Coordinates of C-alpha atoms in Angstrom, one line a residue:
X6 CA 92.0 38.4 -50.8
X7 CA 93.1 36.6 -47.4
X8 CA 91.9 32.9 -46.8
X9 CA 90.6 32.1 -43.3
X10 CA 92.7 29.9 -41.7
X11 CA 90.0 27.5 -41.4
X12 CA 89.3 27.1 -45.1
X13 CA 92.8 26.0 -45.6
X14 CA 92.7 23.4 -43.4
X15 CA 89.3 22.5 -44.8
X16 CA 91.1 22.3 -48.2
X17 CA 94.2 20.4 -47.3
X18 CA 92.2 17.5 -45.2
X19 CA 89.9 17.0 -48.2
X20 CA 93.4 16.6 -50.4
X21 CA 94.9 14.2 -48.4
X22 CA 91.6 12.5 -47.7
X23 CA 91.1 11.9 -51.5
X24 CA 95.0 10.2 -52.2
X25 CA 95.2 6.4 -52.4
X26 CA 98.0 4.8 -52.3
X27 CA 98.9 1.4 -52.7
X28 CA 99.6 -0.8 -50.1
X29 CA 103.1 -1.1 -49.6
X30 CA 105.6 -3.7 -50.1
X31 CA 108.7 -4.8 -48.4
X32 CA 110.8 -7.4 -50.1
X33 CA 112.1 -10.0 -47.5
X34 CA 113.1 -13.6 -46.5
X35 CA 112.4 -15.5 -43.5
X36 CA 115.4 -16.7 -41.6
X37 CA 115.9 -18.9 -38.8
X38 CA 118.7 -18.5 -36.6
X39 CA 120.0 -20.9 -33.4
X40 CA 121.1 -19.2 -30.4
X41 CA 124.5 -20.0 -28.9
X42 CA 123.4 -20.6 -25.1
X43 CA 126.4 -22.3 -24.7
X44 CA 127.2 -20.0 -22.0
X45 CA 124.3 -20.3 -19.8
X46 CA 125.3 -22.9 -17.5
X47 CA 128.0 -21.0 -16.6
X48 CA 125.4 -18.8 -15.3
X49 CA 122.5 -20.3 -14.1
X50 CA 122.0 -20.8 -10.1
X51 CA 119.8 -22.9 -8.5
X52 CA 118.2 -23.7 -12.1
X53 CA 117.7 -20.1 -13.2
X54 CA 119.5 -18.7 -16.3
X55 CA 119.2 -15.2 -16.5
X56 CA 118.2 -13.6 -19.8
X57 CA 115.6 -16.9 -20.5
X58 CA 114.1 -17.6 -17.2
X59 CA 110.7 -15.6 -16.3
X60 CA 109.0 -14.3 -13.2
X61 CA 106.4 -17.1 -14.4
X62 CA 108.7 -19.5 -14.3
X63 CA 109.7 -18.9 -10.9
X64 CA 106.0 -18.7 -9.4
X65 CA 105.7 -22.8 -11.0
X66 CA 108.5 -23.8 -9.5
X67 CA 107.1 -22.6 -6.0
X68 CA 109.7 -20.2 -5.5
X69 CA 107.7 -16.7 -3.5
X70 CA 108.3 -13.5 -5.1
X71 CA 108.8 -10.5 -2.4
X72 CA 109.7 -7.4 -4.0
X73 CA 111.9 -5.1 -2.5
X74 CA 114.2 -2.1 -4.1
X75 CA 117.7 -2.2 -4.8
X76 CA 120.8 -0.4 -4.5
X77 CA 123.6 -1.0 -7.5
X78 CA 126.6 -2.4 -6.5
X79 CA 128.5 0.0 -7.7
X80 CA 127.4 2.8 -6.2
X81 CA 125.4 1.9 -2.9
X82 CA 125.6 -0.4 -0.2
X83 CA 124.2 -3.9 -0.3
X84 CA 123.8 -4.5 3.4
X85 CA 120.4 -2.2 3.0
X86 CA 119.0 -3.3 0.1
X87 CA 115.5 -1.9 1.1
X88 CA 116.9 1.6 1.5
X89 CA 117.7 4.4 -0.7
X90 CA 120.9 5.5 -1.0
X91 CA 122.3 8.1 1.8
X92 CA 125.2 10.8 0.7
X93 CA 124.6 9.9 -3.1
X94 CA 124.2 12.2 -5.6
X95 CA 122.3 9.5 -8.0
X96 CA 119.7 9.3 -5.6
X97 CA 116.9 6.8 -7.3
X98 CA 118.8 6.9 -10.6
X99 CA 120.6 3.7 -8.9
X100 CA 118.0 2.3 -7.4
X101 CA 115.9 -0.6 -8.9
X102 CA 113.5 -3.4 -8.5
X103 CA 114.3 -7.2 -8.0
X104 CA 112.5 -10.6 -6.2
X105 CA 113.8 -11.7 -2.8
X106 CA 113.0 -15.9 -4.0
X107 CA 115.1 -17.2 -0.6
X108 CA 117.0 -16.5 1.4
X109 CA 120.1 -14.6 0.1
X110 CA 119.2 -14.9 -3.3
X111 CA 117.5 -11.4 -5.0
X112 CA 116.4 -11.5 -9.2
X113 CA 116.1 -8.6 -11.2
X114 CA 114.1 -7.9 -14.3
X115 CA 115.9 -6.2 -17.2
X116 CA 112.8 -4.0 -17.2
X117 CA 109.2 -3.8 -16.0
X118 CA 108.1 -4.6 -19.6
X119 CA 109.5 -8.1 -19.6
X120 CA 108.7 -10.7 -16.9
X121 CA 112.4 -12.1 -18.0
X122 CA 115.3 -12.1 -15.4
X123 CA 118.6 -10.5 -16.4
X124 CA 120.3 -10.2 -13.1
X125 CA 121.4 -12.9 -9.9
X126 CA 122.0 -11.2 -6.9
X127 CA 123.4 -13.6 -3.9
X128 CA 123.9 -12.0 -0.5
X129 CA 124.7 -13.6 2.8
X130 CA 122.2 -16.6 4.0
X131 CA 122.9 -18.4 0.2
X132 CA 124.8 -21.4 0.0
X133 CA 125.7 -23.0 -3.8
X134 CA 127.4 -23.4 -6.8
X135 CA 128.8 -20.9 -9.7
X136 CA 130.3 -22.9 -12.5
X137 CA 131.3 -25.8 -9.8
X138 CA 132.4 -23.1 -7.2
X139 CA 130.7 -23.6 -4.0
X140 CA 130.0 -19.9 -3.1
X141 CA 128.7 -19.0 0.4
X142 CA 129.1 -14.8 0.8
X143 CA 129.9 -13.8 4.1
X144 CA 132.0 -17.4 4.5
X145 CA 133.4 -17.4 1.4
X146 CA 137.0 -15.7 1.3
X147 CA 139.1 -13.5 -1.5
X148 CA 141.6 -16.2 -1.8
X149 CA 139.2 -18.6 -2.2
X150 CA 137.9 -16.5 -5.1
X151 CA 141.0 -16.0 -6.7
X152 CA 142.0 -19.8 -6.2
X153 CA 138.8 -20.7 -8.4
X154 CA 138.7 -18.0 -10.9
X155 CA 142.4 -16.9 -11.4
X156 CA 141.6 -14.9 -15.0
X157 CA 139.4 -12.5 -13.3
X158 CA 140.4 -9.1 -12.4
X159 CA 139.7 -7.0 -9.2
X160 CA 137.8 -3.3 -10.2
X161 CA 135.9 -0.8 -8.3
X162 CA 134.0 2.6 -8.5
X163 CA 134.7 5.9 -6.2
X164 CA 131.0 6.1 -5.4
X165 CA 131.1 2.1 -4.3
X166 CA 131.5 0.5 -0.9
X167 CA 132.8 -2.6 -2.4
X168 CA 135.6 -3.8 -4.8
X169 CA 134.4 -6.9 -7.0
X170 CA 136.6 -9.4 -8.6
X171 CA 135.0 -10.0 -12.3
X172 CA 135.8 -11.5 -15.5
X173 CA 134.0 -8.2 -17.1
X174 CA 131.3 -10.0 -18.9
X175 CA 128.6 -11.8 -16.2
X176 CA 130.2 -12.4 -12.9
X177 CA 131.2 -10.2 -10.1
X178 CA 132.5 -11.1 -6.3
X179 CA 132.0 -8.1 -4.2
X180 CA 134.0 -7.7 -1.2
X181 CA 133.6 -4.7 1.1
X182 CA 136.0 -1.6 1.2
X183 CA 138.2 -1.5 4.2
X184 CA 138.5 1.9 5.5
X185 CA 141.6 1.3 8.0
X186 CA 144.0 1.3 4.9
X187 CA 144.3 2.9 1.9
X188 CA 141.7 2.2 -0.8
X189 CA 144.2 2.4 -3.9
X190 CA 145.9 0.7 -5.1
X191 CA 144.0 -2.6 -4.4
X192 CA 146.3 -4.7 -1.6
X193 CA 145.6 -8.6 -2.6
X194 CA 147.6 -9.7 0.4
X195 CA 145.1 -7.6 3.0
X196 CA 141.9 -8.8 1.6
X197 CA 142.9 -12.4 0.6
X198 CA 141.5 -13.6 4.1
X199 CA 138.1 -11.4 4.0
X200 CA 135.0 -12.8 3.2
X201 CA 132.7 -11.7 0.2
X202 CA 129.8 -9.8 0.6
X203 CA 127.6 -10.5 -2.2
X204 CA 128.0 -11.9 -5.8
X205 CA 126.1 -10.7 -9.0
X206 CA 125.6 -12.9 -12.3
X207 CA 124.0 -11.0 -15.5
X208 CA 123.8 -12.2 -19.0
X209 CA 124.1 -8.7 -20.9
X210 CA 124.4 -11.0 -24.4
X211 CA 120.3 -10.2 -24.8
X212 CA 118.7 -13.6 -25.7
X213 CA 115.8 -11.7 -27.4
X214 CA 118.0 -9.0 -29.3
X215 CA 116.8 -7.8 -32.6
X216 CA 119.2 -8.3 -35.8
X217 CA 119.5 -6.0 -38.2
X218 CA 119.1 -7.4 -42.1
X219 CA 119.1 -5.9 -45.7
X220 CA 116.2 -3.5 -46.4
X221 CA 115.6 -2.1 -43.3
X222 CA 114.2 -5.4 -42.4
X223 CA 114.5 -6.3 -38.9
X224 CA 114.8 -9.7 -37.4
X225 CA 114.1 -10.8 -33.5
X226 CA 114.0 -13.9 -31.4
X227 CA 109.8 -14.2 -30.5
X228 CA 110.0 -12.8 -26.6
X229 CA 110.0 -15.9 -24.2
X230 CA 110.5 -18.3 -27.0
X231 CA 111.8 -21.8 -25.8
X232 CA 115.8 -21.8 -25.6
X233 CA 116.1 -23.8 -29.0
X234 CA 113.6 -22.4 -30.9
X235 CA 114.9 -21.1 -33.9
X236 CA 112.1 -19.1 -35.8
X237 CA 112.5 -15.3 -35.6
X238 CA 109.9 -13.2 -36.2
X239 CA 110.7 -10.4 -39.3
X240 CA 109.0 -7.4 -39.5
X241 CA 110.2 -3.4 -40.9
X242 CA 109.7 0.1 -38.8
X243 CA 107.9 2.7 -41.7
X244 CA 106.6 5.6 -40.7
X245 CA 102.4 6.2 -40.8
X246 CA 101.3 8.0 -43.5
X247 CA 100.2 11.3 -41.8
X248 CA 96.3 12.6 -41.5
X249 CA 95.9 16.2 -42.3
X250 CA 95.4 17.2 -38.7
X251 CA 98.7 15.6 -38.0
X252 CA 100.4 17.1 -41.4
X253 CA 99.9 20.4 -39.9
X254 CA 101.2 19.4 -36.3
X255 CA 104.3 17.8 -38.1
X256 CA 104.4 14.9 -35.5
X257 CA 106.0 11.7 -36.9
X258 CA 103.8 8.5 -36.1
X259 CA 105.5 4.7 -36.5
X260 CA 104.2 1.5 -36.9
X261 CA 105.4 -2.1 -37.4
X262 CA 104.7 -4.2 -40.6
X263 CA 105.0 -7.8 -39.7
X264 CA 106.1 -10.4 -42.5
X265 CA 106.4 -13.6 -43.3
X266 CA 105.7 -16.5 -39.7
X267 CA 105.4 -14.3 -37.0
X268 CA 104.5 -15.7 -33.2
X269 CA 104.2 -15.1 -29.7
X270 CA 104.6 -16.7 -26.1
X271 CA 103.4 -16.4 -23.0
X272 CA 106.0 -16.2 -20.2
X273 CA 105.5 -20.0 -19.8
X274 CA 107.0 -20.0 -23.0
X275 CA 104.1 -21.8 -24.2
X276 CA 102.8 -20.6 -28.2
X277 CA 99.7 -17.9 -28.1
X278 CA 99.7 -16.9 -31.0
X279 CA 101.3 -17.9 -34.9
X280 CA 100.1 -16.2 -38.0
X281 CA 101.4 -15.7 -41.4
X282 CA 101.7 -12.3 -42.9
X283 CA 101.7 -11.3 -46.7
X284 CA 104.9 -8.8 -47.7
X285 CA 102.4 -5.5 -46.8
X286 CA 101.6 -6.8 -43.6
X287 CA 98.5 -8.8 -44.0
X288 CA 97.3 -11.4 -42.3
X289 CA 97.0 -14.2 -44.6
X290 CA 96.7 -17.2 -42.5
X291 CA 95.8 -17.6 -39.0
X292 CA 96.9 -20.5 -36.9
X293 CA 96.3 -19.9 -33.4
X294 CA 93.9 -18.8 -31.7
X295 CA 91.9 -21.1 -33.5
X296 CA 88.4 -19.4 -33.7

C-alpha cells in the first residue's frame, strides 16, 4: 500500500506538535569586565575616539554629517574621494561610506548596522594634533613624520597610489607615489622633503567585542555602553527547535537566550532598556521601560 505524500506530512506535524519539552537551561555566571581604553587618547582627534564615539554623538556636538563614498587607501586614490575607482579590478569592493564633519576631516562607520565610528580619515584643509604631533597633510613633510614617530615603518600595496608610514596597529601617514623614480625599494632620502597626503587612525581592538566563556556562553560589552561601564551582557546561541514544516525543509533556525542583567543603549549612550533574565531566558524582572 503506498501512503500519499500528504498523509505523511499530516502524520509527522501532528508528532512533533504533540512533544513537550522542557524549557531549557544554561548554567552561567555573570561577569563584569573593565575595558583597557588606555589607548584611546592616542587616538582620538578633535575629541572623537574611534570605536566609542557615535554618529549621534557627532550631530550634539554640532558637527554636520555629509556623506560621501570612499576609496581605500590602499588601493585607490584619495584626491577623489567621491569617485569610484578607475583601472581597478576591485571596483566597489573598495569602496565605502564615511562623514565629511569639516573640512579635511572624513569618519567612517565600521558598518551600517552601528552608528559607531571605527575609522579617522584627515585629508588636506585639517590642521591638529596626533598624540602631540601637530599634523597638517599637504604641509606636513616625511621627515617630519619620521622625526615624531621614529618606530614606525614605511609599507605599501601594488594596487595603491600611496606608501604610508605606520606603526601596523591604528595609524597610517600616506604620502603619494612618485612616478619619476623607481617605486621599490622605498628611497627615505627622496621623499623625506614631500608632504603627506592624508592620514588614517582606526581602532581595530573592537570596544564591543564578544568574549567567549565556558558552556558555550557568550559574553559582550552592551553596544554604545559608556567607556567605563563594566557590565556585559551574557547570553548563549542554541539552535530553534524545528516545526514539522521546517523538519522536512532541513533549514537550521537560531536564536539567542539572554541570561542573567542584560541592557541596552541608545547611541547617546544613555540606558533604554535593563532587565533580568532567569537561566532559560525569561524575563524575570523588568527595570526599564517602566510601564
Amino acid at each position: 500500500m503506498k501512503i500519499r505524500p500528504q498523509i505523511l506530512i499530516l502524520s509527522l506535524f501532528i508528532v512533533l506538535s504533540s512533544l513537550k519539552t522542557e524549557a531549557q537551561r544554561f548554567p552561567f555566571k555573570p561577569k563584569d569586565s573593565l575595558y583597557n581604553s588606555s589607548y584611546l587618547p592616542g587616538l582620538t582627534v578633535d575629541k572623537i575616539a574611534p570605536g566609542f564615539t557615535t554618529l549621534a554623538d557627532l550631530k550634539n556636538a554640532g558637527y554636520k554629517l555629509s556623506r560621501v563614498k570612499v576609496n581605500d587607501l590602499n588601493m585607490g586614490d584619495i584626491d577623489s574621494i567621491n569617485a569610484t575607482l578607475q583601472g581597478s579590478s576591485w571596483g566597489s569592493n573598495v569602496l565605502s561610506h564615511g562623514y565629511t564633519i569639516k573640512p579635511g576631516m572624513v569618519v567612517l562607520q565600521g558598518n551600517d548596522s552601528t552608528e559607531v565610528i571605527t575609522k579617522i580619515r584627515l585629508l588636506k584643509g585639517f590642521s591638529g594634533n596626533i598624540r602631540g604631533f601637530k599634523t597638517e597633510p599637504g604641509i606636513t613633510t616625511v621627515k617630519d613624520v619620521e622625526k615624531a614617530f621614529p618606530n614606525f615603518e614605511w609599507s605599501s600595496t601594488d594596487a595603491s597610489r600611496y606608501f604610508y608610514y605606520t606603526n601596523k596597529d591604528s595609524i597610517g601617514f600616506y604620502v603619494a607615489k612618485d612616478t619619476t623614480i623607481k617605486v621599490w625599494p622605498f628611497d627615505e632620502k627622496f621623499y623625506s622633503n614631500k608632504v603627506i597626503s592624508a592620514v588614517e587612525i582606526i581602532n581595530w581592538k573592537g570596544f564591543y567585542n564578544q568574549e567567549y566563556g565556558a558552556n558555550n556562553i557568550n559574553y559582550q560589552k552592551p553596544l554604545y555602553a559608556p567607556l567605563n561601564d563594566t557590565h556585559l551582557n551574557c547570553f548563549v546561541i542554541v539552535e530553534k527547535q524545528l516545526t514539522a514544516a521546517a523538519a522536512i525543509i532541513g533549514k537550521n533556525q537560531y536564536y539567542e537566550v539572554r541570561l542573567g542583567r542584560w541592557q541596552e543603549y541608545s547611541p547617546e549612550h544613555k540606558l533604554i532598556f535593563d532587565a533580568e533574565f532567569d537561566d532559560t531566558g525569561k524575563v524575570i524582572k523588568m527595570i526599564l521601560p517602566i510601564k
